[in-house]
PDB file of C-alpha atoms in Angstrom:
ATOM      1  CA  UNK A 625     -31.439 -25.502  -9.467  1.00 48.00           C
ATOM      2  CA  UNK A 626     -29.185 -23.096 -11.090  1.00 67.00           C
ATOM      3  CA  UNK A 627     -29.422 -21.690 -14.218  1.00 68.00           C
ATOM      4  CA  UNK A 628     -25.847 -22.252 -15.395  1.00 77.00           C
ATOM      5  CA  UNK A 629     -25.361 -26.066 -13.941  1.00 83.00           C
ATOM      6  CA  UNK A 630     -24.451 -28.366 -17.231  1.00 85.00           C
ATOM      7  CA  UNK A 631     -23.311 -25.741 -19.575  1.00 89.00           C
ATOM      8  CA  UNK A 632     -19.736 -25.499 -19.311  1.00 89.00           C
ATOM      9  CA  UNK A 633     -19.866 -28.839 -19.684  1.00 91.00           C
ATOM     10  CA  UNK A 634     -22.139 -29.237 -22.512  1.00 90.00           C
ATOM     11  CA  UNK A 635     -20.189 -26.770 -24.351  1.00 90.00           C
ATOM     12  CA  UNK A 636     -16.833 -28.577 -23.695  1.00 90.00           C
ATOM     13  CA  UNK A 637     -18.770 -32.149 -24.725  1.00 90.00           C
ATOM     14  CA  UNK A 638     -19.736 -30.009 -27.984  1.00 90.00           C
ATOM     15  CA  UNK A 639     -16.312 -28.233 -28.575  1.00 87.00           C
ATOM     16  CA  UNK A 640     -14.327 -31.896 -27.742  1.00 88.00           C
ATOM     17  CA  UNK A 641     -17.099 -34.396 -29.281  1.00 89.00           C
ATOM     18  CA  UNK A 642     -16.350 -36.523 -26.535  1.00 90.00           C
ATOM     19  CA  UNK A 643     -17.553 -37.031 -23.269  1.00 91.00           C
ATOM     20  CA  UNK A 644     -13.700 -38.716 -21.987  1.00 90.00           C
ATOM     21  CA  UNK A 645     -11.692 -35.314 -23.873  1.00 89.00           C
ATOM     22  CA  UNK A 646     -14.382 -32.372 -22.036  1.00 89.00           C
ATOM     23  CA  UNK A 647     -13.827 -33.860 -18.576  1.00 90.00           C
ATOM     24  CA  UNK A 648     -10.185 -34.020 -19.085  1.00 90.00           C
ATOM     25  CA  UNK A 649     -10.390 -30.415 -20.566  1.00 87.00           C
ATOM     26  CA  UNK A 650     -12.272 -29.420 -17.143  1.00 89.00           C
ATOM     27  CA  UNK A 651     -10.362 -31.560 -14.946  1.00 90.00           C
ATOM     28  CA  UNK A 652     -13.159 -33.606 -14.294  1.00 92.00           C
ATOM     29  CA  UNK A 653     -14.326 -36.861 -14.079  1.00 92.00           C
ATOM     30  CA  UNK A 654     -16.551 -38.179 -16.984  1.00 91.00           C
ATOM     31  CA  UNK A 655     -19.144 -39.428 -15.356  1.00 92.00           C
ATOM     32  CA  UNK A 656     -19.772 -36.077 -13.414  1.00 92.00           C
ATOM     33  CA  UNK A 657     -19.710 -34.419 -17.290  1.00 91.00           C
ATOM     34  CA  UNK A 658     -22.436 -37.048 -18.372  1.00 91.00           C
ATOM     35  CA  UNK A 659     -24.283 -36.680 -15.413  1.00 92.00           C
ATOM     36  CA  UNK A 660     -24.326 -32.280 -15.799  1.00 91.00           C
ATOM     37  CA  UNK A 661     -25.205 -32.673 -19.602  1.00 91.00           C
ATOM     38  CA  UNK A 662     -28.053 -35.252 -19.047  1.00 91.00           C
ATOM     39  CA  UNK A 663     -29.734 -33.330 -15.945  1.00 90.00           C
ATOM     40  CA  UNK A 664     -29.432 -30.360 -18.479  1.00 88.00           C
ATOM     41  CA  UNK A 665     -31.079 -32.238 -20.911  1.00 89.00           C
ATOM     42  CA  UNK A 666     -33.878 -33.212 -19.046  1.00 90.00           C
ATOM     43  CA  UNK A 667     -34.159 -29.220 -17.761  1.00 89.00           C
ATOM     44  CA  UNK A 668     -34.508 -28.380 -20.978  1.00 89.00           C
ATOM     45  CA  UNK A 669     -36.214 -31.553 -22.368  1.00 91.00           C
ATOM     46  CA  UNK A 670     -34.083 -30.999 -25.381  1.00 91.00           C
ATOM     47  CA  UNK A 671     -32.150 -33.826 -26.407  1.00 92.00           C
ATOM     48  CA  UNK A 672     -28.398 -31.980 -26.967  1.00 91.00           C
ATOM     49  CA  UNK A 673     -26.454 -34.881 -27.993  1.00 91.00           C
ATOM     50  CA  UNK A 674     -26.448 -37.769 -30.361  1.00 90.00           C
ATOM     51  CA  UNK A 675     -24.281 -40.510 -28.652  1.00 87.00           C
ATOM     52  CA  UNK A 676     -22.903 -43.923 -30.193  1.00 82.00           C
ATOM     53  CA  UNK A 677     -20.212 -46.513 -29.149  1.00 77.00           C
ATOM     54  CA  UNK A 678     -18.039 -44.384 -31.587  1.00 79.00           C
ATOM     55  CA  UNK A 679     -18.625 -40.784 -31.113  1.00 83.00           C
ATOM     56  CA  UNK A 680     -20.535 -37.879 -30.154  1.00 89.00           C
ATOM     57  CA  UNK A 681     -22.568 -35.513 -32.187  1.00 90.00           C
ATOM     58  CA  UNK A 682     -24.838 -32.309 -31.612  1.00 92.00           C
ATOM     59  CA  UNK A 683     -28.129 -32.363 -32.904  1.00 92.00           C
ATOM     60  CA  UNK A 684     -29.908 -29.699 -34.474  1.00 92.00           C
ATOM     61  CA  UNK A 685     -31.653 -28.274 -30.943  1.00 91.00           C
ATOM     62  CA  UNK A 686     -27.665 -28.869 -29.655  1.00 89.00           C
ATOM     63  CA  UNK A 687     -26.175 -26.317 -32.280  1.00 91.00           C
ATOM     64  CA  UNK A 688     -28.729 -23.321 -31.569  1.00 91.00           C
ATOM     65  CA  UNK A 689     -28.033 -23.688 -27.408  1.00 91.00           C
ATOM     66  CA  UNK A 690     -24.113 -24.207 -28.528  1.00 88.00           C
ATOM     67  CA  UNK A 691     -23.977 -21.107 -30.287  1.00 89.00           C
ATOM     68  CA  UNK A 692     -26.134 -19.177 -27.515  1.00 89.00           C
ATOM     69  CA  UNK A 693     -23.792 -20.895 -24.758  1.00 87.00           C
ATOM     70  CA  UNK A 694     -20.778 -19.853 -26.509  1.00 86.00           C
ATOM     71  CA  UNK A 695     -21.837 -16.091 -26.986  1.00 87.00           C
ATOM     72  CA  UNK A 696     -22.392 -16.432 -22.970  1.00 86.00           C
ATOM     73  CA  UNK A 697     -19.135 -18.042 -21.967  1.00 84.00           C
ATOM     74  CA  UNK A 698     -17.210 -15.838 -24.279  1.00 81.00           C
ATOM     75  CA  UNK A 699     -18.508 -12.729 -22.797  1.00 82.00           C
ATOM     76  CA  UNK A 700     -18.471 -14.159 -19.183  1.00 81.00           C
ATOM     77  CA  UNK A 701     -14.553 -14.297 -20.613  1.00 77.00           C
ATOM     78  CA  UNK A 702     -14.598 -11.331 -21.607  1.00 73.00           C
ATOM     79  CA  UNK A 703     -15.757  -9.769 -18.065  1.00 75.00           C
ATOM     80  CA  UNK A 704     -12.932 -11.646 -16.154  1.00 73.00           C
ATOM     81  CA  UNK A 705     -10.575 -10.425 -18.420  1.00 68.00           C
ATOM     82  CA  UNK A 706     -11.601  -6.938 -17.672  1.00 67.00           C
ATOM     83  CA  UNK A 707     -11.755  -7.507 -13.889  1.00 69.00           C
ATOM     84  CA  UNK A 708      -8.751  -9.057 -13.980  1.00 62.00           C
ATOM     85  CA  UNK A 709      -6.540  -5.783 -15.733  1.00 57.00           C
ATOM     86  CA  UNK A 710      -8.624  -3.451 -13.527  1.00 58.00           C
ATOM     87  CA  UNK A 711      -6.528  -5.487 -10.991  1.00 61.00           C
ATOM     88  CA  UNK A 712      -3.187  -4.985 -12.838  1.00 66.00           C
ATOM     89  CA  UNK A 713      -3.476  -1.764 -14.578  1.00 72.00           C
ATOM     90  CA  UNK A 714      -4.451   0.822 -11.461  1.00 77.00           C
ATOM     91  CA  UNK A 715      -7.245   3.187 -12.594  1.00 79.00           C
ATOM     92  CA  UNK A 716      -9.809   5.450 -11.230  1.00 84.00           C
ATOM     93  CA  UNK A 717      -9.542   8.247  -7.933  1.00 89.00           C
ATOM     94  CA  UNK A 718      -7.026   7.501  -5.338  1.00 90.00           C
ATOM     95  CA  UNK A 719      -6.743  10.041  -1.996  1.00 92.00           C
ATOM     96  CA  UNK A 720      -4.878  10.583   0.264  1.00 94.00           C
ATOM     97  CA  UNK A 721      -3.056  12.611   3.293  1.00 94.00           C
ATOM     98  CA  UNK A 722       0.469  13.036   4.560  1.00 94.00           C
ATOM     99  CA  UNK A 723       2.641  15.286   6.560  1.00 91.00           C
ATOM    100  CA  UNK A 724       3.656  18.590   4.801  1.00 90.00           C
ATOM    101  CA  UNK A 725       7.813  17.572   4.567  1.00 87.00           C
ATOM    102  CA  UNK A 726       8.328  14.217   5.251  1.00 90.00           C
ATOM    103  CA  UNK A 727       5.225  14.386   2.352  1.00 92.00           C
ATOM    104  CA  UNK A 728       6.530  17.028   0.247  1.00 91.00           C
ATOM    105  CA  UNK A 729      10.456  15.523  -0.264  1.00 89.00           C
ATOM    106  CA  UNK A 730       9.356  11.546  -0.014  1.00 91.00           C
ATOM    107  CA  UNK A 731       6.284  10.964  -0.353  1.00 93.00           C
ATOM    108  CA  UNK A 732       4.769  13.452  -3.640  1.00 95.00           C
ATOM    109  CA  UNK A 733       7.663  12.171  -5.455  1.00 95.00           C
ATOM    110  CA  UNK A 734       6.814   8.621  -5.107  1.00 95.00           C
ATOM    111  CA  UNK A 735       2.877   9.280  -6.224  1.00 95.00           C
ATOM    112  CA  UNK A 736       3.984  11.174  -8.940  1.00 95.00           C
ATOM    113  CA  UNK A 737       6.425   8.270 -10.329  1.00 95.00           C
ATOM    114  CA  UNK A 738       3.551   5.852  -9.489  1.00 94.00           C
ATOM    115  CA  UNK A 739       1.271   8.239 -11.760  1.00 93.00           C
ATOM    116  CA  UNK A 740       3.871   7.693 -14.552  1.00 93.00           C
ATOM    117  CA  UNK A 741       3.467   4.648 -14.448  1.00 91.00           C
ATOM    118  CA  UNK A 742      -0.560   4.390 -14.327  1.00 91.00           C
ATOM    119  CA  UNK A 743      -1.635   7.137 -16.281  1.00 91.00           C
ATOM    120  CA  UNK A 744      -4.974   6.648 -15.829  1.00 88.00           C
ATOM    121  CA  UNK A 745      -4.899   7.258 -11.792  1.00 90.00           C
ATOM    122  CA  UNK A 746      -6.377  10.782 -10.361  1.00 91.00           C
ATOM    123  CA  UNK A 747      -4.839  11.460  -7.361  1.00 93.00           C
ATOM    124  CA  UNK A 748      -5.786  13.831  -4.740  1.00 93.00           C
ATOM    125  CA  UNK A 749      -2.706  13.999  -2.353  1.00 94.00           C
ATOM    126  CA  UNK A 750      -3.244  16.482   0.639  1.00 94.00           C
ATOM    127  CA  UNK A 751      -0.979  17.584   2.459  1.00 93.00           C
ATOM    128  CA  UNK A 752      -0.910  18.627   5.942  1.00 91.00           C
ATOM    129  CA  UNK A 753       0.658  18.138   9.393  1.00 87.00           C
ATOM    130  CA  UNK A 754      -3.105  17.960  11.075  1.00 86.00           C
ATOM    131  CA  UNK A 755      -4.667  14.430  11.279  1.00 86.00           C
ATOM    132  CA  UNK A 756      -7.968  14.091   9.107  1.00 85.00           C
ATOM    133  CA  UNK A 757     -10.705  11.591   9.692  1.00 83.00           C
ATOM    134  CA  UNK A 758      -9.962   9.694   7.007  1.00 84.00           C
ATOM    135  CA  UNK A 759     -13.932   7.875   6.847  1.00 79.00           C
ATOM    136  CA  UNK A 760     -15.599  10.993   6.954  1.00 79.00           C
ATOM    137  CA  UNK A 761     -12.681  12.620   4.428  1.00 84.00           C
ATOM    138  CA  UNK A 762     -13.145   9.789   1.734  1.00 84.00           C
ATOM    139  CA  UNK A 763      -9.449   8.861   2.082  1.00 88.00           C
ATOM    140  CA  UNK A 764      -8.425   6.251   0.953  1.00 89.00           C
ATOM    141  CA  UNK A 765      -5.165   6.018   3.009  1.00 91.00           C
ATOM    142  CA  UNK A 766      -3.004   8.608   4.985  1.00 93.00           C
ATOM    143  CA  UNK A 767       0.668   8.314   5.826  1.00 93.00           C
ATOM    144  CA  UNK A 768       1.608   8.890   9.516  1.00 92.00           C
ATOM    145  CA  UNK A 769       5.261   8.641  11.223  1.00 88.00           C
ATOM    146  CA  UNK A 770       6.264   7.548  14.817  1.00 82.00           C
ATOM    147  CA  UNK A 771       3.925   5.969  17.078  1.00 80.00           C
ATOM    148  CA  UNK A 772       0.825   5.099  16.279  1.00 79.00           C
ATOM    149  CA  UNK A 773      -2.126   6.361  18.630  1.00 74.00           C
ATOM    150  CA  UNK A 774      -4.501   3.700  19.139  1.00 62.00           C
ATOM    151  CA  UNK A 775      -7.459   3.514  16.826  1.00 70.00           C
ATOM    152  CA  UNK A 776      -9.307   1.697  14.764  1.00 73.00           C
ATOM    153  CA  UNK A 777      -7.632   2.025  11.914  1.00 80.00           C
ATOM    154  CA  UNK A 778      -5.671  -0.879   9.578  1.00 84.00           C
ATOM    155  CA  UNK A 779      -1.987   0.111   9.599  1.00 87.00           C
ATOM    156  CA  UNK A 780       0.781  -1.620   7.242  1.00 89.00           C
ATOM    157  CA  UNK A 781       4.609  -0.335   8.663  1.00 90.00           C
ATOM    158  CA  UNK A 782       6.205   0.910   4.965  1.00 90.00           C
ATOM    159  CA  UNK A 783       9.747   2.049   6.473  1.00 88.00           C
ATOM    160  CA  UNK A 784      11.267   3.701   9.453  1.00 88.00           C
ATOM    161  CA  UNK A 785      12.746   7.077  10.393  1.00 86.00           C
ATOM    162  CA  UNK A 786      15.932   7.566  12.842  1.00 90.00           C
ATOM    163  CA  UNK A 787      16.280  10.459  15.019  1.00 91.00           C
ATOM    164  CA  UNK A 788      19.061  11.986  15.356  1.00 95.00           C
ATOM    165  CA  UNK A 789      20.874  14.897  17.771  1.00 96.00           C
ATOM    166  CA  UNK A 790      22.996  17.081  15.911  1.00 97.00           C
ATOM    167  CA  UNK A 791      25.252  20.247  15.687  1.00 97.00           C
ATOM    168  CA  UNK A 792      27.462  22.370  13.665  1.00 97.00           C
ATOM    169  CA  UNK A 793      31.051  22.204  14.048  1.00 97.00           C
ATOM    170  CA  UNK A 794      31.060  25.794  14.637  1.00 96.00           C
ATOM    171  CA  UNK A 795      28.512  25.850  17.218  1.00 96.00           C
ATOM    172  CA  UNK A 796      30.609  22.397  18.952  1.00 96.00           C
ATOM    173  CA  UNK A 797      33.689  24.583  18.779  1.00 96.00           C
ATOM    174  CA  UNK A 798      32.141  27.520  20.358  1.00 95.00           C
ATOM    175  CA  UNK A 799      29.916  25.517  23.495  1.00 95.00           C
ATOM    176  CA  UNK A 800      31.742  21.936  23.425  1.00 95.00           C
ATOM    177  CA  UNK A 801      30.402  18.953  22.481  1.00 95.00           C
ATOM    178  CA  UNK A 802      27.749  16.846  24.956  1.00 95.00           C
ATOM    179  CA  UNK A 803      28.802  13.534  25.999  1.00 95.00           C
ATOM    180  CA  UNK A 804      25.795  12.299  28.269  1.00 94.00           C
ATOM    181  CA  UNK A 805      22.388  13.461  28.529  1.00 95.00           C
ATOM    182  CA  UNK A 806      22.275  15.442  31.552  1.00 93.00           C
ATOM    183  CA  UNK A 807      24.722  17.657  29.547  1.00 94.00           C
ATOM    184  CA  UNK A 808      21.934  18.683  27.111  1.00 94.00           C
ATOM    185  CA  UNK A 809      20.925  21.314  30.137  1.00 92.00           C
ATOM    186  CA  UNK A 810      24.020  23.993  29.256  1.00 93.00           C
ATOM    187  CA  UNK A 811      23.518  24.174  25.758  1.00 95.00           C
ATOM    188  CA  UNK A 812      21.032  25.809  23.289  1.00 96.00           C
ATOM    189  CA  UNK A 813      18.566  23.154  22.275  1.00 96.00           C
ATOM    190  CA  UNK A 814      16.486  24.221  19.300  1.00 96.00           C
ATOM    191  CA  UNK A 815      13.007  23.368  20.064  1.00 93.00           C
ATOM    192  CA  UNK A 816       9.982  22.248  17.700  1.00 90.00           C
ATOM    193  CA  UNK A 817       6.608  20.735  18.926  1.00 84.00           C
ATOM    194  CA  UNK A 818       7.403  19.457  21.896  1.00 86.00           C
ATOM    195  CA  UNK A 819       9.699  20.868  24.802  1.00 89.00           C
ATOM    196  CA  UNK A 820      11.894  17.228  25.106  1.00 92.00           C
ATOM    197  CA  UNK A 821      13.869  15.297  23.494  1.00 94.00           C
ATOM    198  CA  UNK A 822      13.076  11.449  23.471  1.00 91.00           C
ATOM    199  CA  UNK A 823      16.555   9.063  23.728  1.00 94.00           C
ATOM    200  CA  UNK A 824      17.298   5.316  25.232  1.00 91.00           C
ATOM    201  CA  UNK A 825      18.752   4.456  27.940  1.00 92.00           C
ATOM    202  CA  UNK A 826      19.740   0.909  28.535  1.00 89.00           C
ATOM    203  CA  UNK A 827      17.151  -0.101  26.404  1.00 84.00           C
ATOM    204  CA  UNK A 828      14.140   1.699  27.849  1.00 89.00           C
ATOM    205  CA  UNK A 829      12.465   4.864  26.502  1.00 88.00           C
ATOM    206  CA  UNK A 830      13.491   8.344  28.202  1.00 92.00           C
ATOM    207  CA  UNK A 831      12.612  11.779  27.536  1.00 92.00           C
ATOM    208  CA  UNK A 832      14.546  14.664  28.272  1.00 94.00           C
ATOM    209  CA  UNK A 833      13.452  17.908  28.693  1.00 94.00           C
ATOM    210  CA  UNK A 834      15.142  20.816  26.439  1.00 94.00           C
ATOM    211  CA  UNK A 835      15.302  24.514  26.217  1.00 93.00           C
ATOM    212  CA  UNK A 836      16.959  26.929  23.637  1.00 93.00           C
ATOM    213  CA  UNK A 837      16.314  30.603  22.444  1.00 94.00           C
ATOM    214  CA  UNK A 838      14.456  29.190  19.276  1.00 94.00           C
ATOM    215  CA  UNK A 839      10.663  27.467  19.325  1.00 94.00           C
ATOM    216  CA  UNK A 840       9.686  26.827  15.603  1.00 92.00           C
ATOM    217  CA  UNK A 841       7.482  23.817  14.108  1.00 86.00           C
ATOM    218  CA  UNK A 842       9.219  24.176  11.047  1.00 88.00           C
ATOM    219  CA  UNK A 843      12.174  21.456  11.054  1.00 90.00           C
ATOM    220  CA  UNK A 844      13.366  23.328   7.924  1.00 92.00           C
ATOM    221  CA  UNK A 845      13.547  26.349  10.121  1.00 94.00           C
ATOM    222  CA  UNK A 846      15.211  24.208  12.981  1.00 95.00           C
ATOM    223  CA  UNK A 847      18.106  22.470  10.167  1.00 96.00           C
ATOM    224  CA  UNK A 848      18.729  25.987   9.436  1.00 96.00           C
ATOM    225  CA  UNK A 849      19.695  27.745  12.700  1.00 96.00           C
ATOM    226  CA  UNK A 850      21.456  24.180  13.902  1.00 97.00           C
ATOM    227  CA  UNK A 851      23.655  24.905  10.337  1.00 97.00           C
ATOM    228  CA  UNK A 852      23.939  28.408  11.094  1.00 96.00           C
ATOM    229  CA  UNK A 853      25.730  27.192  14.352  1.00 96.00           C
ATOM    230  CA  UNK A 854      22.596  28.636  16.651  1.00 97.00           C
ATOM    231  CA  UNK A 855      22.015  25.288  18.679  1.00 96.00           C
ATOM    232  CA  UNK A 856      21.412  21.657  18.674  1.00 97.00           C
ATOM    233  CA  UNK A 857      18.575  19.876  16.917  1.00 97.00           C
ATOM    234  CA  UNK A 858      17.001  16.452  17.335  1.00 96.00           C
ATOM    235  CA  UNK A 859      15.610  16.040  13.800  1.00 94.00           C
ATOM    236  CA  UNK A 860      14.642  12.604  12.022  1.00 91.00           C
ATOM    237  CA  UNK A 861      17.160  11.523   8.989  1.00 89.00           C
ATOM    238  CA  UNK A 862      15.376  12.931   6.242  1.00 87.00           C
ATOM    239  CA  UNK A 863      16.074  16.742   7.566  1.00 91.00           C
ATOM    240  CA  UNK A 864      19.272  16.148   8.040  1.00 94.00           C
ATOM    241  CA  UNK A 865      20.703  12.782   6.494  1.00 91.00           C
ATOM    242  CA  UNK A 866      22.532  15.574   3.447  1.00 93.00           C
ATOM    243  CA  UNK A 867      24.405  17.744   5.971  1.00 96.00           C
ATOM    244  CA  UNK A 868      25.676  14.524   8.154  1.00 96.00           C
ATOM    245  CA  UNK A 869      26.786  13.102   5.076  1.00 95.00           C
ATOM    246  CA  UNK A 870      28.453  16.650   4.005  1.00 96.00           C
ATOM    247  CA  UNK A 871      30.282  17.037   7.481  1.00 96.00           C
ATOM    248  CA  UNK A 872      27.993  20.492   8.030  1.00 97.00           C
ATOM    249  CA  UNK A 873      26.492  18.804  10.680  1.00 97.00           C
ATOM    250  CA  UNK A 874      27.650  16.230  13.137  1.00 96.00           C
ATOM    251  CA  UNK A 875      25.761  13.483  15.234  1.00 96.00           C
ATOM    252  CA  UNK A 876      25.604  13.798  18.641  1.00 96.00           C
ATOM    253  CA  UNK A 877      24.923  11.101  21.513  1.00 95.00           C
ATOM    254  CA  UNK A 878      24.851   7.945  19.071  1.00 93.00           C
ATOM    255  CA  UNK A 879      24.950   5.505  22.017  1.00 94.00           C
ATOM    256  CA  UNK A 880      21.459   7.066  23.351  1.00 93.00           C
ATOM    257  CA  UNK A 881      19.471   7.514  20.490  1.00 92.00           C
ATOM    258  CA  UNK A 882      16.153   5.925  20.681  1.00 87.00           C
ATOM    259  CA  UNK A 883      15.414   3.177  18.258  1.00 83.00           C
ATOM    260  CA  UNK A 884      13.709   3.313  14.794  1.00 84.00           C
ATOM    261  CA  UNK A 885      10.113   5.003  14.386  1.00 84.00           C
ATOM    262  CA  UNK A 886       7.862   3.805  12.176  1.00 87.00           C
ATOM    263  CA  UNK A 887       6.506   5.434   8.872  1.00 90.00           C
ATOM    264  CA  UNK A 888       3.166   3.715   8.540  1.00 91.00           C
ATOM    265  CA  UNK A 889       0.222   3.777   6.385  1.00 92.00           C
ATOM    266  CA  UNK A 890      -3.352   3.817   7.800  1.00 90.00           C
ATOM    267  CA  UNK A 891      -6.109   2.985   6.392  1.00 87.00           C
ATOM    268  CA  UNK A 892      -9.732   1.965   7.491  1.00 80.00           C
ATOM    269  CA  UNK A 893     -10.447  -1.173   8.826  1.00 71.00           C
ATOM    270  CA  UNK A 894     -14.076  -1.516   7.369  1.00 55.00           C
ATOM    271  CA  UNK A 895     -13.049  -0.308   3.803  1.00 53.00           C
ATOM    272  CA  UNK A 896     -12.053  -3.110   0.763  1.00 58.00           C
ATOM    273  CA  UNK A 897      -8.647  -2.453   0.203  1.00 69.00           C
ATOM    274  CA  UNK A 898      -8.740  -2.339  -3.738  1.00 77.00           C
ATOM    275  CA  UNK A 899      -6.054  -3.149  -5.896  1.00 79.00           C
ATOM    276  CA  UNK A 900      -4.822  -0.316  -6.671  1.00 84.00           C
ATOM    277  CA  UNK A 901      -4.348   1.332  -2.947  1.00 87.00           C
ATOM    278  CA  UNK A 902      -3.114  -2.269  -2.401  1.00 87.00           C
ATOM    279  CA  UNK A 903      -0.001  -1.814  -5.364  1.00 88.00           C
ATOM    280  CA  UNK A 904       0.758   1.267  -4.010  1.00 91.00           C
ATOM    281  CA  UNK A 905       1.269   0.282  -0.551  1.00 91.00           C
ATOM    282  CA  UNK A 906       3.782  -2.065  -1.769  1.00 90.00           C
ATOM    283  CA  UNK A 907       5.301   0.661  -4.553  1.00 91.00           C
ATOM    284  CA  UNK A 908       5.635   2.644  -1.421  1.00 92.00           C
ATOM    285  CA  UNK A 909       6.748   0.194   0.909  1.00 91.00           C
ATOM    286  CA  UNK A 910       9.827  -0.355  -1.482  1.00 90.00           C
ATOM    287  CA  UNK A 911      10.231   2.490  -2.495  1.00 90.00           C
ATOM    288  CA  UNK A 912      11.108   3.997   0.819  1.00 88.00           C
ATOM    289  CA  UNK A 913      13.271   1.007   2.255  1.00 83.00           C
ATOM    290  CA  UNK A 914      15.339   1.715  -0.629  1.00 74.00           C
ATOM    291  CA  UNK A 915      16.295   5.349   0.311  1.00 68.00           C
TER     292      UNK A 915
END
């Protein structure tokens, strides 16, 4: 039998003097309230209530377990109250990891505002192109873009990046301007990571293979030397989005450029995703689809 079986009802009976005006206050039925208070009255073998055709009253025994009750119910209150604006009002250590750029120019900003508006967060953000265990890191979540290797890690899709090929007009002047893939091979690709480009054709995934006289995994670097008319870059929007806009650059091979990657947030599958990683997921997850 538990412990707290009868009292909420008792203390409604007591608040409401009636038996009819607690259920309806608990939503209810009245016998089930009669039945509660009398098994609690036999638990206790304390008679609680006085009852008549007319009303209800609490005897003496009824007004020291009222006031006991109440003192009990107020501060189980009180604790839901609390849980509830940890819930609401973000608090306490948050960590995690992103890229060094795409975290740097998007991502730091974002935490920052979301600090601003939850004072009472301490955030470790960590930057850094290499990908950290997250468990064995404490993380809490880490932002990743394009594909996703398999793993098992949780993963909630927050926006997408676009790729795009692009040159100077200078540098187009000077070497032409590629029409179709296979013209990629006579002109200076600027190269990053990887030594290929990845396009679509016809609606299937293709990579091309590149070369240039500049390797860098900087894509600052690589935005440079494609503005300083060098070469051609294949660079995601958030590199270059400014200088398209601006006419320094211009987008090359539109009708093979691969579809959307995603920016994603991981997470570990075993952990309780609290509240507050939970609000800024979706403060994120806005966030970015506005840009």
């Amino acid at each position: 039998m538990h412990i707290w079986e009868g009292v909420s009802e008792f203390v409604a009976v007591a608040e409401e003097e009636s038996f009819t005006a607690a259920a309806k206050a608990l939503g209810i039925s009245t016998a089930q309230v009669s039945r509660q208070v009398s098994a609690l009255e036999a638990r206790l073998s304390t008679k609680l209530f006085y009852r008549t055709t007319r009303r209800v009253s609490v005897t003496e025994a009824g007004q020291i377990y009222y006031q006991q009750c109440r003192q009990v119910l107020d501060g189980l209150e009180e604790a839901e109250r609390t849980m509830t604006n940890l819930q609401m009002v973000p608090k306490g250590q948050l960590r995690l990891t992103a890229p060094v750029t795409f975290g740097e120019k998007n991502i730091a900003p974002l935490v920052n505002n979301f600090v601003l508006r939850y004072p009472e967060l301490q955030v470790q953000l960590n930057l850094t192109n290499q990908k950290l265990d997250l468990v064995a890191g404490g993380y809490d979540l880490a932002i990743r873009l394009g594909k996703l290797e398999d793993s098992s890690m949780m993963a909630k899709r927050l926006s997408s990046r676009t790729l795009h090929v692009c040159a100077s007009p200078a540098y187009l002047f000077a070497h032409g301007t590629p029409h179709s893939l296979s013209e990629l091979d006579k002109h200076n690709c600027l190269q990053g990571n990887l030594d290929y480009w990845r396009f679509q054709v016809m609606g299937k995934p293709q990579n091309v293979r590149i070369k240039g006289n500049i390797m860098c995994d900087s894509g600052w670097a690589l935005l440079d030397a494609a503005l300083k008319g060098i070469g051609i870059v294949q660079l995601p929007d958030y590199y270059v989005q400014p200088s398209l806009a601006s006419g320094k650059l211009t987008s090359l091979l539109e009708p093979y450029q691969e579809a959307d990657d995603g920016i994603w947030a991981i997470y570990p599958h075993n952990r309780h995703l609290s509240p507050k990683v939970r609000m800024l997921l979706d403060y994120l997850s806005e966030a970015l689809q506005a840009k």
